[in-house]
Every structure is written in structure tokens, then in C-alpha cells.
Coordinates of C-alpha atoms and ligand atoms in Angstrom, one line a residue:
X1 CA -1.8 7.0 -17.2
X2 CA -5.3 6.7 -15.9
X3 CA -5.9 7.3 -12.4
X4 CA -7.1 4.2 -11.0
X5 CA -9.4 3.8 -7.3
X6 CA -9.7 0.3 -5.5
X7 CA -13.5 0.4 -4.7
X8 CA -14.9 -2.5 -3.0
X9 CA -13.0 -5.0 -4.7
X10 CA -12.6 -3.4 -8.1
X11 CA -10.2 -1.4 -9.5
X12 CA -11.8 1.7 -11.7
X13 CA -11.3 5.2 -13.3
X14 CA -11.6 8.0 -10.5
X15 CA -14.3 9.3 -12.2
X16 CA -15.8 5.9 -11.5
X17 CA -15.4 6.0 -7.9
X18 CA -18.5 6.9 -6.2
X19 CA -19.6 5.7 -2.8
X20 CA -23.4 6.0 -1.5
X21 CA -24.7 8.8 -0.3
X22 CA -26.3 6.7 2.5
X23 CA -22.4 5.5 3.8
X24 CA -21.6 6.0 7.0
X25 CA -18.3 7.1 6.5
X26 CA -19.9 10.2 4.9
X27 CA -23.0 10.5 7.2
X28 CA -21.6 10.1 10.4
X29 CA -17.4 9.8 10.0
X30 CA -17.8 6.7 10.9
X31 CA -15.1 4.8 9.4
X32 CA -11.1 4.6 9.7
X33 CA -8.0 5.3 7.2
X34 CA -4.5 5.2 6.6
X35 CA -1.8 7.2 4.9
X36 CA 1.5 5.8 4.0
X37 CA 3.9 6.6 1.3
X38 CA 5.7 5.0 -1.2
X39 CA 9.6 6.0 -2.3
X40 CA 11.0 4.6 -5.5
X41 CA 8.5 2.2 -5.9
X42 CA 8.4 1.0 -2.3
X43 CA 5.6 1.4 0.0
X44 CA 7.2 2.5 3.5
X45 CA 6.4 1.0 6.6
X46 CA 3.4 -1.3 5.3
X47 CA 3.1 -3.5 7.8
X48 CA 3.2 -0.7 10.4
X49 CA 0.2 0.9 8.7
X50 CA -1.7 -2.4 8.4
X51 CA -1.4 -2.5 12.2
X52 CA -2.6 0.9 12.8
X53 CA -5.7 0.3 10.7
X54 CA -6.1 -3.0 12.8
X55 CA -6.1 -2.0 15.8
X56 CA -8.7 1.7 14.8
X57 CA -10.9 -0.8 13.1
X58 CA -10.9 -2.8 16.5
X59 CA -11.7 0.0 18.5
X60 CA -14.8 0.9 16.5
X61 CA -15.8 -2.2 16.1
X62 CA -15.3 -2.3 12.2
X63 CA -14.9 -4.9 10.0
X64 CA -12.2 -4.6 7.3
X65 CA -13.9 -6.6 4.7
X66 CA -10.5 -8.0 3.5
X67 CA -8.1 -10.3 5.1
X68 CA -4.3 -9.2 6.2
X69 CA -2.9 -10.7 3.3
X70 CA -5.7 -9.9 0.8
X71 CA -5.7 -5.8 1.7
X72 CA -1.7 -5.8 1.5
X73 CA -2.6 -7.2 -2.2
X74 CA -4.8 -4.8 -3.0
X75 CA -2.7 -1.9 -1.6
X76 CA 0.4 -3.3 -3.9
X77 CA -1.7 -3.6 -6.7
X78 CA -3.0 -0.1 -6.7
X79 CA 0.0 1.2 -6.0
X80 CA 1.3 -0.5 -9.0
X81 CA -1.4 -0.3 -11.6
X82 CA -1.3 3.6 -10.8
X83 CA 2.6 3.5 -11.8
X84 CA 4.1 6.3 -9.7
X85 CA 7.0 5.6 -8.1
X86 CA 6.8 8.6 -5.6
X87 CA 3.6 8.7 -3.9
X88 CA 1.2 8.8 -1.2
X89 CA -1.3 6.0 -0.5
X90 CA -4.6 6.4 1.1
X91 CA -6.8 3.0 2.5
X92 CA -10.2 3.9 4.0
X93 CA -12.7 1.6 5.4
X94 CA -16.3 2.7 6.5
X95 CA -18.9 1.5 8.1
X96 CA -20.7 1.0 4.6
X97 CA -24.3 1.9 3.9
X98 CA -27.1 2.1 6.1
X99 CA -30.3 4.2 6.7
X100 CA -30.7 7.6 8.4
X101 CA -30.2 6.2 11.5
X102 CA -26.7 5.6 13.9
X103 CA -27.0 2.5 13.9
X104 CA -24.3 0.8 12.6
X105 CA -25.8 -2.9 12.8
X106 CA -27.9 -1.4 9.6
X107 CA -25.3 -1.5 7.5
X108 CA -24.4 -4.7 6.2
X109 CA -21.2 -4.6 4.6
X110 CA -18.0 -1.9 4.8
X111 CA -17.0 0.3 2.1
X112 CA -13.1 -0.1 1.4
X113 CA -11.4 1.7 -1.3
X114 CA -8.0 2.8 -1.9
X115 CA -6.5 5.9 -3.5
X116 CA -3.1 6.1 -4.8
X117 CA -1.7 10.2 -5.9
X118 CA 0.6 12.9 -5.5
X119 CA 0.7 14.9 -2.6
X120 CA 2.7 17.9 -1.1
X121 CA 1.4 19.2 2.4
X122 CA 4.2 21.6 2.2
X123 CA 5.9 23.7 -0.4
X124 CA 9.8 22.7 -0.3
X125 CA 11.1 26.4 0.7
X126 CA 9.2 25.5 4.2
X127 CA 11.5 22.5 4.7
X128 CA 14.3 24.6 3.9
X129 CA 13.7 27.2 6.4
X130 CA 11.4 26.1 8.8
X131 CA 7.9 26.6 9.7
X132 CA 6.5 29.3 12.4
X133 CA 3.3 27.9 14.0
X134 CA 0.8 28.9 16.7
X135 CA -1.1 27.1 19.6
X136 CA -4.7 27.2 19.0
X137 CA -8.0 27.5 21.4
X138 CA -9.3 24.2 19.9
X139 CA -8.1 21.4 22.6
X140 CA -7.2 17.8 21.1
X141 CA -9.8 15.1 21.9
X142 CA -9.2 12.9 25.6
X143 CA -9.4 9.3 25.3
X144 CA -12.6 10.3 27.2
X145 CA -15.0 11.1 24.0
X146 CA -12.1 9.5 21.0
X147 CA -9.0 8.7 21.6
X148 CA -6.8 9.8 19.6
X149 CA -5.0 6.9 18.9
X150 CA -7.9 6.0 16.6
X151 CA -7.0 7.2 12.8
X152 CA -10.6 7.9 12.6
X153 CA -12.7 9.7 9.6
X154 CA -13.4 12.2 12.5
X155 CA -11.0 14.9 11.8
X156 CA -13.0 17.9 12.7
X157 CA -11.2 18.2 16.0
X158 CA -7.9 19.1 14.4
X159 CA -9.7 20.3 10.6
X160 CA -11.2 23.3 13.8
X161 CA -7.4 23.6 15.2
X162 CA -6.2 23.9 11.6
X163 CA -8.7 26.7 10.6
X164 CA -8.0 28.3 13.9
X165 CA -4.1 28.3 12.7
X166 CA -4.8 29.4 8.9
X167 CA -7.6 32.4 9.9
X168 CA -4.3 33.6 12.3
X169 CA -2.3 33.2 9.3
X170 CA -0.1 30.5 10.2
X171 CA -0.5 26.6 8.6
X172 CA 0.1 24.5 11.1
X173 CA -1.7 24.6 14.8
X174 CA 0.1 23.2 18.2
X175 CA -2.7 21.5 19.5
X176 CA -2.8 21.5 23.4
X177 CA -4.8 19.0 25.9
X178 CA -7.3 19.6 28.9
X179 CA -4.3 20.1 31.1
X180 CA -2.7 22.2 28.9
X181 CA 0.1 20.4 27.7
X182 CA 1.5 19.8 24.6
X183 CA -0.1 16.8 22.2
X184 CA 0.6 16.9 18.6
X185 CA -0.3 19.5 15.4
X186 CA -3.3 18.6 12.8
X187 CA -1.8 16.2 11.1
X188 CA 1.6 15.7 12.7
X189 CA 3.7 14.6 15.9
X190 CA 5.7 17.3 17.6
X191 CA 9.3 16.7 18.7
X192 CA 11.8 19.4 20.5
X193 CA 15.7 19.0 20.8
X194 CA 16.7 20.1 24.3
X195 CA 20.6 20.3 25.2
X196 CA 21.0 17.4 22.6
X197 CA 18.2 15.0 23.8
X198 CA 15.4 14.5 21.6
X199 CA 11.7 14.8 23.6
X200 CA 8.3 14.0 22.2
X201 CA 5.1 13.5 24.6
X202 CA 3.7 10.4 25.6
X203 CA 0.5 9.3 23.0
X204 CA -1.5 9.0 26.2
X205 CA -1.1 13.0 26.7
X206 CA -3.3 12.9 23.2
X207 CA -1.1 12.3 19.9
X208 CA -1.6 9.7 17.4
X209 CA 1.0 6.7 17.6
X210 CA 2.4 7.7 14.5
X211 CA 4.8 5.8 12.4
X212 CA 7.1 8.8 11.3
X213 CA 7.2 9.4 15.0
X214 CA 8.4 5.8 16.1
X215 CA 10.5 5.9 12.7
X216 CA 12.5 9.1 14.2
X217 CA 12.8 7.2 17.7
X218 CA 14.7 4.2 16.5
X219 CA 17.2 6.9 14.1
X220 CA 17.4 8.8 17.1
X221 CA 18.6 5.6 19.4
X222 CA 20.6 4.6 16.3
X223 CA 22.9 7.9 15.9
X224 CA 23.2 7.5 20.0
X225 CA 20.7 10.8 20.5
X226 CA 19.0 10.6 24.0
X227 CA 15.3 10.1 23.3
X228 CA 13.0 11.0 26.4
X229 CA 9.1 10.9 25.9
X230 CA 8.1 13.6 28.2
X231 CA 5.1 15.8 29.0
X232 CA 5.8 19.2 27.3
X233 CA 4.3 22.1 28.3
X234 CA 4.2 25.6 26.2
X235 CA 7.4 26.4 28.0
X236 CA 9.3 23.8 26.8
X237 CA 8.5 24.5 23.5
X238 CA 9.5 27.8 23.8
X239 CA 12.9 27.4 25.7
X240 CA 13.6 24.1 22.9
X241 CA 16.6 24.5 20.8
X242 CA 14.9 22.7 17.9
X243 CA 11.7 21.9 17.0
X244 CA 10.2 19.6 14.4
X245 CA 7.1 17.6 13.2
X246 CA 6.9 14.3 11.7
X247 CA 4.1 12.7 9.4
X248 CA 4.1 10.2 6.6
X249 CA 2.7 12.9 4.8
X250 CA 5.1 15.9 6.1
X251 CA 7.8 13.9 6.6
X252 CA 10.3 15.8 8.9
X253 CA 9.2 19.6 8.9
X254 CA 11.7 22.2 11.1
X255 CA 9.3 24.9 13.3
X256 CA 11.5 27.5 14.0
X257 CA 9.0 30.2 16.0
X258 CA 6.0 29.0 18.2
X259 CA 3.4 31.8 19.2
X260 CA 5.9 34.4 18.2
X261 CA 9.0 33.2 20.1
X262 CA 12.1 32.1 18.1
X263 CA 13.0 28.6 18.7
X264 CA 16.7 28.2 19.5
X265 CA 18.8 30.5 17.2
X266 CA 16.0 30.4 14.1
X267 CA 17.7 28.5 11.9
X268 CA 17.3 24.6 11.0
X269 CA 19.2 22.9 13.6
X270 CA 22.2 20.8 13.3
X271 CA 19.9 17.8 14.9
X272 CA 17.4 18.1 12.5
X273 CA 19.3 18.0 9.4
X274 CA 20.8 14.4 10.8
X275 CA 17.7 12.7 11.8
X276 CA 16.3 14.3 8.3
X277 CA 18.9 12.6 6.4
X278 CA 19.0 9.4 8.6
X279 CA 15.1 9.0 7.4
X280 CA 15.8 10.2 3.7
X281 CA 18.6 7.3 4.0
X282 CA 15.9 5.1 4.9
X283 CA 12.7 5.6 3.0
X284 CA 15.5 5.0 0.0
X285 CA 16.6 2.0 0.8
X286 CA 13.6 -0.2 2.6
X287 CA 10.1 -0.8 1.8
X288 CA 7.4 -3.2 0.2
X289 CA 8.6 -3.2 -3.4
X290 CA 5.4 -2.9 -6.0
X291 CA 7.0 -2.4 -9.3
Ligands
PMP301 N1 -1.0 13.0 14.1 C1 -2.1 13.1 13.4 C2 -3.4 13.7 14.0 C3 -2.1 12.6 12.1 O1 -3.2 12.6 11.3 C4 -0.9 12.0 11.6 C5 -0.9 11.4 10.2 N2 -1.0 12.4 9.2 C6 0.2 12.0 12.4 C7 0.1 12.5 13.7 C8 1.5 11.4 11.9 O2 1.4 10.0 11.8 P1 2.3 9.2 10.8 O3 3.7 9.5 11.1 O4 1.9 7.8 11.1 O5 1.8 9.6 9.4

């Protein structure tokens, strides 16, 4: 089947898909997205995701030139005319064309498109036994310059953190804040299992709200494992028992050495392989159906 794009209200062959070069998504990043994922023909946690983008569009003062309603349409059509059951889901709004100039007042109308494909961040023996990651010199951005609540198309803060990671030869990067402490990776919240409770920071130390992250939370509460957000620091991460990461993308991805120190016993940890089961369990059985 045809790859198909949602470009600005039409649905066409990828080849098809071409944005001006004068958009300000492209000259200036200035523009928002989303990634969700759909499981057996079920788009998980839609209305989370439509939230997100709502609230990064309000922060940038961005008009998403389609309703609510209208933009959940389009996302189920895509996903449907592209026929994968399995899949990830990309929605990206820009600021639209303008001239050589910031200004975004110059541009006159958002570009939205949507792009439904395959996708594996990680190959499956990684999942299987764990990932070893570093902590990098690049520091995440403060709610100071952009916060990083905002699923902006700014990534070069953590696209530096990740080349950092991969020039070390590692593929994933802890990324730390001004202070020090322990945000998030590249594309991924951080969690730690310490004596049985579950601790994540607190967005405001400089992690995105994700939706994985939130999804864990509630499975967490659910199977009656203590959930603390708590500012981490290096040594925490160290003396942890487990470590993970979540992402729509990722999913639920074991770390199992930090900047050379083991985590725990170096193995996937009992607590891991529950919530990881908990949230196949889930993805499996709720959802936006599009087929
Ligand atoms: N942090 C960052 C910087 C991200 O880009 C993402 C999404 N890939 C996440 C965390 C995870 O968020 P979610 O669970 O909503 O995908």
C-alpha cells in the first residue's frame, strides 16, 4: 500500500509531501508535534496527545488550523488509509510560511501534516537485556529560555545530548539540569526502582509531561507500587535497584549501567518486567479504534 501524508488538509503520496522552503517550522523550529502509537489498530492515548499539542501550541502562541474534533478525524483517517495496524503516528503543526524574517505575524496560515510509519528506536535484544547509558555535558533547557514541557520542533538541546552519548558510544544520554539533577534522556522519561518504590523527577526539574510516564504512574498505583516523584540526583541513579525509561516511542526500556556503574544486580529487574507487562496488557486492550 501507498504511503499516504495528511498535508494541509489533503491526503497525498509521500513523495507528494513537500512543505515550503520559506516555513517556519524549517527556518526557525518554530512549530510543535506529537508522537503517539497505535496497537492493533488502536491509536493509544489520543486524547492525551491532543492535549499535549494544545497546551505546546498555547504556549507558542500557534494556531492549530483544525478544530479538536476535526484533527482527531484527520489523525484516524490517516492512520487508517495507511492500513498498519502497528504503528507510530506523527502530527506537526508550524508556524506556516513567511519571509526571512522572525516574525511570525508574517505568516498567514500554519502548516499541519500528519505522518503515519513504522518505527523502532531500539533493536529488541536491548529491551531484553537492558541498556547502558551515560550522563552528558549538554544540560536540558530551564523553563527560563523553553520549557520543556513544550513538544517543540526545537530538539537540538537533546539532538546535542544525544550526539554527546553516540560520539562516547552509548545511545541514549541522561540529561542533567542547571543544578545538576536528574531530568529526563533525549527522547524519554527516566524512572528508578528504590527498595520497591518507584521514583521519577518532578517535570518542573526539566522533563517533558510525558504520556508513557503518567501511563507507568497510574500501573504503578494500580499493582499497589509506591510511586514518589522526587528530585534525583547522579547518586540515586547509581545506588537504584532498577532503572528504566519510558516513551511512546521506546516504550519501557530497562538501563542497567549509568556512567559505568551497574545498576542493582545488572539484570532486568523483577519491577520492570511487571509494569512492562501491565502496559503491554494495556496498549492491547484500549485505544481509539481506526480500522
Ligand atoms: N521526553 C522527551 C524529550 C520526549 O521527546 C519524549 C517523547 N519521545 C518523552 C520524554 C516521552 O514522552 P511520551 O511518553 O509522551 O512519548
Amino acid at each position: 500500500m501507498e504511503q499516504k501524508i495528511y498535508l494541509n488538509g489533503e491526503f497525498v503520496p509521500r513523495q507528494e509531501a513537500k512543505i515550503s522552503v520559506y516555513d517556519h517550522g524549517l527556518l526557525y523550529g518554530d512549530g510543535i508535534f506529537e508522537g503517539l502509537r497505535t496497537y492493533n489498530g488502536r491509536i493509544f492515548k489520543l486524547a492525551e496527545h491532543m492535549d499535549r499539542l494544545h497546551r505546546s501550541a498555547k504556549y507558542i502562541c500557534l494556531d492549530i488550523p483544525l478544530s479538536r474534533e476535526k484533527l482527531i478525524n484527520a489523525v484516524l483517517k490517516t492512520a487508517q488509509l495507511n492500513g498498519y495496524r502497528d504503528c507510530y503516528v506523527r502530527i506537526v503543526v508550524t508556524r506556516g510560511e513567511g519571509d526571512l524574517g522572525l516574525a511570525p505575524e508574517k505568516c498567514k496560515s500554519s502548516t499541519l501534516f500528519i505522518i503515519v510509519d513504522k518505527i523502532e528506536l531500539f533493536s529488541e535484544e536491548f529491551y531484553k537485556k537492558g541498556l547502558e547509558i551515560i550522563t552528558v555535558p549538554t544540560q536540558r533547557n530551564t523553563p527560563y529560555n523553553l520549557d520543556p514541557r513544550v513538544k517543540s520542533l526545537n530538539y537540538l538541546n537533546n539532538i546535542l545530548a544525544k550526539i554527546e552519548a553516540q560520539n562516547a558510544g552509548f545511545k541514549e544520554a541522561i540529561m542533567l539540569n542547571r543544578e545538576g539533577f536528574v531530568t529526563e534522556c533525549t527522547a524519554d522519561n527516566i524512572f528508578i526502582v528504590d527498595n520497591d518504590v518507584i521514583k521519577t523527577p518532578p517535570t518542573y526539574m526539566g522533563a517533558l509531561d510525558g504520556i508513557t510516564r503518567k501511563t507507568v504512574i497510574e500501573i504503578a498505583k494500580k499493582l499497589s507500587i509506591e510511586v514518589k516523584e522526587e528530585i534525583l540526583a547522579r547518586y540515586d541513579l547509581f545506588n537504584a535497584d532498577e532503572c528504566f525509561l519510558t516513551g511512546t516511542g521506546a516504550e519501557i526500556m530497562p538501563v542497567v549501567k549509568i556512567d559505568g556503574r551497574t545498576i542493582g544486580d545488572g539484570k532486568v529487574g523483577n519491577t520492570i518486567n511487571k509494569v512492562r507487562s501491565a502496559y503491554k496488557k494495556l496498549v492491547e486492550t484500549e485505544g481509539t479504534s481506526y480500522l
